[in-house]
Coordinates of C-alpha atoms in Angstrom, one line a residue:
M1 CA 56.8 100.1 133.1
K2 CA 59.6 102.6 132.6
V3 CA 61.5 102.4 129.3
L4 CA 65.2 102.1 129.4
E5 CA 66.9 105.0 127.7
K6 CA 70.4 105.4 126.4
F7 CA 72.4 107.4 128.8
D8 CA 73.6 110.7 127.4
L9 CA 76.6 111.8 129.4
L10 CA 76.3 115.5 128.4
E11 CA 72.5 116.0 128.5
S12 CA 71.1 113.6 131.1
P13 CA 69.5 115.5 133.9
L14 CA 71.6 116.0 137.0
Y15 CA 68.6 115.8 139.4
G16 CA 66.3 113.0 140.3
T17 CA 67.3 109.4 140.3
N18 CA 69.1 107.7 137.5
L19 CA 70.4 104.1 137.5
I20 CA 73.5 103.4 135.5
E21 CA 74.0 99.6 135.3
A22 CA 77.1 98.4 133.6
S23 CA 79.5 95.5 133.7
A24 CA 83.3 95.7 134.2
G25 CA 85.3 97.6 131.7
T26 CA 82.4 99.6 130.3
G27 CA 83.4 103.0 131.4
K28 CA 81.7 103.5 134.8
T29 CA 84.6 105.4 136.2
H30 CA 84.7 107.6 133.1
T31 CA 81.0 108.3 133.5
I32 CA 81.4 109.2 137.1
T33 CA 84.3 111.6 136.4
C34 CA 82.2 113.4 133.7
L35 CA 79.1 113.6 135.9
F36 CA 81.3 115.0 138.7
L37 CA 82.5 117.7 136.3
R38 CA 79.0 118.5 135.2
L39 CA 77.7 118.8 138.8
L40 CA 80.6 121.1 139.5
L41 CA 80.0 123.4 136.5
E42 CA 76.3 123.2 135.8
I43 CA 74.6 123.1 139.2
P44 CA 77.2 124.5 140.4
L45 CA 78.3 122.5 143.5
P46 CA 81.5 122.8 145.4
V47 CA 83.6 119.6 145.5
S48 CA 82.7 119.2 149.2
Q49 CA 79.0 118.7 148.2
I50 CA 79.5 116.0 145.6
L51 CA 79.3 112.6 147.2
V52 CA 80.9 109.6 145.4
V53 CA 80.6 106.2 146.9
T54 CA 82.1 102.9 145.6
F55 CA 82.9 99.4 146.8
T56 CA 86.6 99.0 147.5
E57 CA 89.5 101.1 148.7
A58 CA 91.3 100.5 145.4
A59 CA 88.3 101.8 143.5
T60 CA 88.1 104.8 145.8
G61 CA 91.7 105.6 145.1
E62 CA 91.3 105.3 141.4
L63 CA 88.2 107.5 141.4
K64 CA 90.0 110.2 143.3
D65 CA 92.9 110.1 140.8
R66 CA 90.7 110.0 137.8
I67 CA 88.4 112.8 138.9
R68 CA 91.3 115.0 139.8
S69 CA 92.9 114.3 136.4
R70 CA 89.5 115.1 134.7
L71 CA 89.4 118.4 136.4
R72 CA 92.9 119.2 135.3
E73 CA 92.0 118.2 131.7
A74 CA 89.0 120.4 131.7
A75 CA 91.0 123.3 133.1
A76 CA 93.5 122.9 130.3
V77 CA 90.7 122.9 127.7
F78 CA 89.1 126.0 129.2
S79 CA 92.5 127.6 129.2
G80 CA 92.7 127.2 125.4
E81 CA 94.5 123.8 124.9
E82 CA 93.3 121.6 122.1
T83 CA 91.7 118.3 122.8
R84 CA 90.2 115.3 121.0
D85 CA 88.0 114.5 123.9
E86 CA 84.5 114.9 122.5
F87 CA 82.9 115.3 126.0
L88 CA 85.3 118.2 126.9
V89 CA 84.8 119.8 123.5
K90 CA 81.0 119.8 123.9
L91 CA 81.3 121.0 127.5
W92 CA 83.6 123.8 126.3
Q93 CA 80.9 124.8 123.7
K94 CA 78.2 124.7 126.4
F95 CA 79.7 127.5 128.5
H96 CA 80.2 131.1 127.2
D97 CA 82.0 132.5 130.3
K98 CA 85.3 130.5 130.0
E99 CA 87.0 132.6 132.8
A100 CA 84.2 131.8 135.3
V101 CA 84.5 128.1 134.4
L102 CA 88.3 128.2 134.8
A103 CA 87.9 129.9 138.2
C104 CA 85.5 127.2 139.3
L105 CA 87.9 124.4 138.1
D106 CA 90.8 126.1 139.8
E107 CA 88.9 126.3 143.1
A108 CA 87.8 122.7 142.7
L109 CA 91.4 121.6 142.3
K110 CA 92.5 123.6 145.3
S111 CA 89.8 122.2 147.5
F112 CA 89.8 118.6 146.1
D113 CA 91.0 117.1 149.3
Q114 CA 87.6 118.0 150.7
A115 CA 85.8 115.8 148.1
P116 CA 83.7 113.1 149.9
I117 CA 84.8 110.1 147.9
F118 CA 84.4 107.0 150.0
T119 CA 83.9 103.3 150.1
I120 CA 80.4 102.3 151.3
H121 CA 81.8 101.2 154.7
S122 CA 83.8 104.4 155.3
F123 CA 80.8 106.5 154.3
C124 CA 78.5 104.7 156.7
R125 CA 81.1 104.9 159.5
R126 CA 81.4 108.7 158.9
M127 CA 77.6 109.2 158.9
L128 CA 77.3 107.2 162.2
H129 CA 80.0 109.3 163.7
E130 CA 78.7 112.6 162.5
Y131 CA 75.1 111.8 163.4
A132 CA 75.6 109.6 166.4
F133 CA 73.2 111.6 168.6
E134 CA 70.4 111.6 166.0
S135 CA 70.9 107.9 165.2
G136 CA 71.3 106.7 168.8
A137 CA 74.6 105.1 167.7
P138 CA 77.8 105.2 169.9
F139 CA 79.9 108.3 169.3
N140 CA 82.9 106.2 168.3
P141 CA 81.6 103.3 166.3
E142 CA 84.0 100.5 165.4
L143 CA 84.0 99.1 161.9
I144 CA 84.4 95.4 162.1
T145 CA 85.4 93.7 158.9
E146 CA 86.2 90.3 160.4
Q147 CA 83.2 88.8 162.1
E148 CA 84.5 85.4 163.3
D149 CA 85.3 86.7 166.8
I150 CA 81.9 88.2 167.2
K151 CA 80.2 85.0 166.0
R152 CA 82.2 83.0 168.5
E153 CA 81.2 85.3 171.3
I154 CA 77.5 85.0 170.3
V155 CA 77.7 81.3 170.3
D156 CA 79.5 81.2 173.7
D157 CA 76.9 83.5 175.2
F158 CA 74.1 81.4 173.8
W159 CA 75.8 78.3 175.2
R160 CA 76.1 79.8 178.6
I161 CA 72.5 81.1 178.7
H162 CA 70.9 77.9 177.4
F163 CA 73.2 75.0 178.3
Y164 CA 75.0 75.9 181.4
W165 CA 72.3 74.7 183.8
A166 CA 71.0 72.0 181.4
S167 CA 71.3 68.3 182.3
P168 CA 74.4 66.5 181.1
L169 CA 72.2 64.2 179.0
F170 CA 70.7 67.1 177.1
V171 CA 74.1 68.8 176.6
N172 CA 75.7 65.6 175.3
Y173 CA 72.7 65.1 172.9
A174 CA 73.0 68.7 171.7
L175 CA 76.8 68.3 171.1
E176 CA 76.2 65.0 169.3
K177 CA 73.5 66.5 167.0
R178 CA 75.5 69.8 166.6
F179 CA 72.7 72.0 167.6

């Protein structure tokens, strides 16, 4: 049995698998923005290589705004501005070549529109589109969020296949019993 450890935002490893479970209002977005910044500076990865996936369009928009703001805050700190943000102070202390970090942050801000920050649905749709040949999926998949029409079509098909040639007695019985 694996022991649960307290998550250290500045020192937790950036490789392997880590599960961060938290309820609403506990700082998940803050944690993601800080991890994004660490991946950018410590690995280092370009913004186009850091995947962020969340549930809703609203959460995706908020994450984009908060990550971009976090990058700007970090750039300000590495440019010499004072801050009370403990994470940014410790991150600043961790790096000796402030100019290299500043250049990395500047490039990240310039290329931020390439950051893959998606909802689960939009990420899946993109993967199906980009790897359609490998997955055997159609080249232009359609994301269907409302399934009532599809359910109705399935029921209609089932009805035609199984009841169209059935005896009227059986059909009336099925309708009465709501099969």
